[in-house]
mmCIF file of C-alpha atoms in Angstrom:
data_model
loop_
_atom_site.group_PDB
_atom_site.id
_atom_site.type_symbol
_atom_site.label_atom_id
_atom_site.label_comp_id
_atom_site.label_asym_id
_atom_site.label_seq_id
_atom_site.Cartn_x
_atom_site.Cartn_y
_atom_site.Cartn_z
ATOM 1 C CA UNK A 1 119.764 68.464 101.020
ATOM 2 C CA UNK A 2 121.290 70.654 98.570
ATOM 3 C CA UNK A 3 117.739 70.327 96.606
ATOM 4 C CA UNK A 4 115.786 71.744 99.198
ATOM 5 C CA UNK A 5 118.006 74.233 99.859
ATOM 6 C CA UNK A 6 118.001 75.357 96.039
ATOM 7 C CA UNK A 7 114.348 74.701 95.871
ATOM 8 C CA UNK A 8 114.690 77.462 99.046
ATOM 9 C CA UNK A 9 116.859 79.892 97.026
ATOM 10 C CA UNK A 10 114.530 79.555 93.977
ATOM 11 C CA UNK A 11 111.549 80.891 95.715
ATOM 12 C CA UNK A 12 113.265 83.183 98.301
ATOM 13 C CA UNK A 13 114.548 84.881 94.436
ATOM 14 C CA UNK A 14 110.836 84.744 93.019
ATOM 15 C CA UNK A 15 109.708 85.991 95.766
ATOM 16 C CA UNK A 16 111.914 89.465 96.417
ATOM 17 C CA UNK A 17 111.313 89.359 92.170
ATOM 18 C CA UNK A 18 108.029 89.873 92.110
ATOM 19 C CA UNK A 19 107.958 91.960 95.507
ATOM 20 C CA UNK A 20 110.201 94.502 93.728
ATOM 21 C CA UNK A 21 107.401 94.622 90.123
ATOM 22 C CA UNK A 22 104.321 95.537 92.679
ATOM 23 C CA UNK A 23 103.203 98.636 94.515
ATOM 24 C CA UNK A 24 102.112 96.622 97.082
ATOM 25 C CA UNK A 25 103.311 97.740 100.430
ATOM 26 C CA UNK A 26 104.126 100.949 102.564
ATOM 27 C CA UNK A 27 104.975 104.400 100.652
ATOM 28 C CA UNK A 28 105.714 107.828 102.202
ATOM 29 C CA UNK A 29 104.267 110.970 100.117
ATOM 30 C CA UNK A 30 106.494 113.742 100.200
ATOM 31 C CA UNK A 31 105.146 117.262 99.861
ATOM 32 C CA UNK A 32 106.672 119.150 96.205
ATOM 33 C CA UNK A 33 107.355 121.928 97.446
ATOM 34 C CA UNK A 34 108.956 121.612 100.856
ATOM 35 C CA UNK A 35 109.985 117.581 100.522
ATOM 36 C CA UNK A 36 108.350 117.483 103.940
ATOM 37 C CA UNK A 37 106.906 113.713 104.414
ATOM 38 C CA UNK A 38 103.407 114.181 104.984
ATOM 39 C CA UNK A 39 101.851 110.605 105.424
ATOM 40 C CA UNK A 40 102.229 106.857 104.906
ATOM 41 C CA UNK A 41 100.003 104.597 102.850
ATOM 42 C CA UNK A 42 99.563 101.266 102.445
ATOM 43 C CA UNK A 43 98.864 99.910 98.974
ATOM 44 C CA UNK A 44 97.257 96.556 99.250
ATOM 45 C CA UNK A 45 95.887 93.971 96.493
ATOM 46 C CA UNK A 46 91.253 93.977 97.007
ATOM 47 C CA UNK A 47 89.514 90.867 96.777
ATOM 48 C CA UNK A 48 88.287 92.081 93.143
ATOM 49 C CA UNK A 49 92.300 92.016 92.418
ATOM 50 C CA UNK A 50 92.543 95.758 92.069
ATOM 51 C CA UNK A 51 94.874 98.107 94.098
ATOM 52 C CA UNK A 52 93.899 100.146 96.966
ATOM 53 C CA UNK A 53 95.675 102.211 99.218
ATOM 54 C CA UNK A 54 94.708 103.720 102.888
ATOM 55 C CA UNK A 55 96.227 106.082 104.829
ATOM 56 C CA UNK A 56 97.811 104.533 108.018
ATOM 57 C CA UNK A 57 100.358 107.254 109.245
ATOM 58 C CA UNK A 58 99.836 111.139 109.025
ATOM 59 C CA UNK A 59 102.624 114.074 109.930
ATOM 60 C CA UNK A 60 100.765 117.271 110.041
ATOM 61 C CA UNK A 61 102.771 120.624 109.179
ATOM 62 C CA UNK A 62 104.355 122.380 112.417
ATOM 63 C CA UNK A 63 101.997 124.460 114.029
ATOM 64 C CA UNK A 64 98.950 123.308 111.736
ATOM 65 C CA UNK A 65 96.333 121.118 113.288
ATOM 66 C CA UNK A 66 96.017 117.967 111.893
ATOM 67 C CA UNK A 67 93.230 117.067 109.374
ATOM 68 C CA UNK A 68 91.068 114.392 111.746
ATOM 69 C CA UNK A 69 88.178 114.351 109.663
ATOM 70 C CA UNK A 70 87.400 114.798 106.412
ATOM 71 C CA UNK A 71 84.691 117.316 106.045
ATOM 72 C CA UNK A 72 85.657 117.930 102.530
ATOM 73 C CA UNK A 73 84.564 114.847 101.243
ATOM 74 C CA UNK A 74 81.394 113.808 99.676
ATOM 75 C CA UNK A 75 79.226 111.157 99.735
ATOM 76 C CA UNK A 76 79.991 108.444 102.288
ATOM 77 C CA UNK A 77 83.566 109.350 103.118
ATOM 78 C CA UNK A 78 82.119 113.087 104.657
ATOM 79 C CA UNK A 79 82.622 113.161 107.995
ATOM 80 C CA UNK A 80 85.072 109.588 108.266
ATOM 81 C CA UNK A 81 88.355 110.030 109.911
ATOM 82 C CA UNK A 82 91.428 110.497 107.432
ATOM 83 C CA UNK A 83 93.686 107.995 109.256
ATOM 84 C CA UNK A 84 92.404 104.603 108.030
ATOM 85 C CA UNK A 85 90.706 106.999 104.896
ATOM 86 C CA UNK A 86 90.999 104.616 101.505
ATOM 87 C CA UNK A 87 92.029 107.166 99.070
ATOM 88 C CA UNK A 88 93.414 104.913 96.122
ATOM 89 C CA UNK A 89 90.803 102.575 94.752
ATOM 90 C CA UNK A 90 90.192 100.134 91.677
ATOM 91 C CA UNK A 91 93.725 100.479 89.926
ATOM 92 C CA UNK A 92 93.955 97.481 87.819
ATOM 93 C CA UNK A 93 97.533 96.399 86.341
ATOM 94 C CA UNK A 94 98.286 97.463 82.532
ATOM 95 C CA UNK A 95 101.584 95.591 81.912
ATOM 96 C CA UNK A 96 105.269 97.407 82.047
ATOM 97 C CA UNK A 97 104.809 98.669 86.208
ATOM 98 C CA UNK A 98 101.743 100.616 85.643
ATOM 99 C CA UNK A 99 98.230 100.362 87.517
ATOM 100 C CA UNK A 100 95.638 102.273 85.959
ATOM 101 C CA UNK A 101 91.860 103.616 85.479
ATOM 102 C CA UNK A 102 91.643 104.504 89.621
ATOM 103 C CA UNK A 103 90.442 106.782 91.558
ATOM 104 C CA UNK A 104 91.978 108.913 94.487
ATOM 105 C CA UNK A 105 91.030 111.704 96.883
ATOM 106 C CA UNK A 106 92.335 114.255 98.350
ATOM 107 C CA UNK A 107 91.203 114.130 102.011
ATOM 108 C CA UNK A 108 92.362 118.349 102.232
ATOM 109 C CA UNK A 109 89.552 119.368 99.522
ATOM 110 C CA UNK A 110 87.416 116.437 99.205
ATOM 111 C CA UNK A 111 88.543 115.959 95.332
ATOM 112 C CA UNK A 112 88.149 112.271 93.451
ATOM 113 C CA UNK A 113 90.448 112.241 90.542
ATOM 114 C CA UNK A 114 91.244 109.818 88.054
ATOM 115 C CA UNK A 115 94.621 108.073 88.895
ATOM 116 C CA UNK A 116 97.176 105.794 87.456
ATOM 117 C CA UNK A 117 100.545 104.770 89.707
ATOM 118 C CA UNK A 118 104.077 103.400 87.837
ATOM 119 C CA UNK A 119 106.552 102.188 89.952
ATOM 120 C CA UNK A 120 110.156 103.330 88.954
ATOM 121 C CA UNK A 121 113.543 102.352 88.454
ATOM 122 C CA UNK A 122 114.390 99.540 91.186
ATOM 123 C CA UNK A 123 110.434 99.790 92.611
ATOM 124 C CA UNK A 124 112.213 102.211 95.568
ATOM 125 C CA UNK A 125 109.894 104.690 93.661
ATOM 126 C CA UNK A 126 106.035 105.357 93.093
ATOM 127 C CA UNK A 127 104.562 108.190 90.307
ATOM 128 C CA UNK A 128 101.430 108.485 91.551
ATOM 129 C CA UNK A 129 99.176 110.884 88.700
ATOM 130 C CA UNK A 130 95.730 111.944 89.350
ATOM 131 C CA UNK A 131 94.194 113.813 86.807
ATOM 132 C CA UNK A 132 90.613 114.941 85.362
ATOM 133 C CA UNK A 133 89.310 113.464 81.980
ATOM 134 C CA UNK A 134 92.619 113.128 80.554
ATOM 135 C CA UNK A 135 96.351 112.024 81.998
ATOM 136 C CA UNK A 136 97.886 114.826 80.583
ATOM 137 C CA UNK A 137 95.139 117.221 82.343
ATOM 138 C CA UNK A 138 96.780 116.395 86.102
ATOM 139 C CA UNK A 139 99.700 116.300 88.165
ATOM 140 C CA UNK A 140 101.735 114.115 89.171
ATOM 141 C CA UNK A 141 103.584 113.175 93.124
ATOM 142 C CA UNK A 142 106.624 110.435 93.916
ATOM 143 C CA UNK A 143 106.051 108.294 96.635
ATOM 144 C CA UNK A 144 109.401 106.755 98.297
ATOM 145 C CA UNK A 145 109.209 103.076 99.730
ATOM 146 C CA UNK A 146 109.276 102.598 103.084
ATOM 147 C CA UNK A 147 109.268 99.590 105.395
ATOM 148 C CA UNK A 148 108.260 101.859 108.596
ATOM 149 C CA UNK A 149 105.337 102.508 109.793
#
C-alpha cells in the first residue's frame, strides 16, 4: 500500500513539475497601457511538437465593437473569425523556459511577426516578444496564467 501510494505522490510531483516548465495552457493578455484584460489564449503542444496558441475568449474595450472578423489579415486567415483565430504558431523549445523562431499576428492590423515566449519566475508569467528581423527590433507583452475560461 504505502508503494502505490508513493508511486502516486511521485507522479502527482512530476506531473505539477513539468506543468509549471511549459506554456501550455490558458493565459490572459493584458493591455500595457490600461492593464485592461483583453483576451484569453490557449497555448497547446501541435502534432509537429511545436507550440501554438488560439484565441478562445475576447473582452472588447467599453463602447468599442468587438473585432469579429479579421479583415486585416492576409492570406488565408482574411476574412476568418478572431475567436478560434491561431495567432501563435511553430514555437519550438530552446532550453532554460524559452520557445522560439514563431510566428504571431495581430488580428487588429493583420501583422505576422517573428515571436519567441519565456515563461517567468514560478511559470504564473508569460513574455511573449514579437519582433521583425531581429529580437531586439520588437516589443514585448506579459501574459498572466489563468485557469478560467
Amino acid at each position: 500500500m504505502y508503494r502505490n501510494l508513493f508511486s502516486c505522490l511521485i507522479i502527482l510531483f512530476s506531473t505539477s513539475c513539468w506543468a509549471a516548465n511549459s506554456p501550455i495552457g490558458y493565459w490572459k493578455t493584458v493591455d500595457d497601457v490600461s492593464g485592461r484584460v483583453q483576451s484569453i489564449i490557449q497555448i497547446y503542444e501541435t502534432q509537429d511538437h511545436t507550440l501554438a496558441g488560439k484565441i478562445v475568449k475576447a473582452f472588447p474595450k467599453p463602447g468599442v465593437a468587438p473585432l469579429l472578423i479579421c479583415n486585416l489579415c492576409k492570406g488565408p486567415l482574411h476574412g476568418q473569425p478572431v475567436l478560434g483565430m491561431t495567432i501563435l504558431s511553430s514555437l519550438k523549445p530552446e532550453g532554460n523556459n524559452l520557445w522560439s523562431n514563431g510566428q504571431i499576428i495581430d488580428p487588429n492590423t493583420g501583422n505576422i511577426y517573428h515571436c519567441l515566449i519565456k515563461l517567468i519566475g514560478t511559470g504564473d508569467k508569460l513574455m511573449i516578444r514579437g519582433y521583425i528581423l531581429f529580437h531586439w527590433l520588437g516589443r514585448s507583452q506579459t501574459w498572466l496564467h489563468t485557469d478560467q475560461i
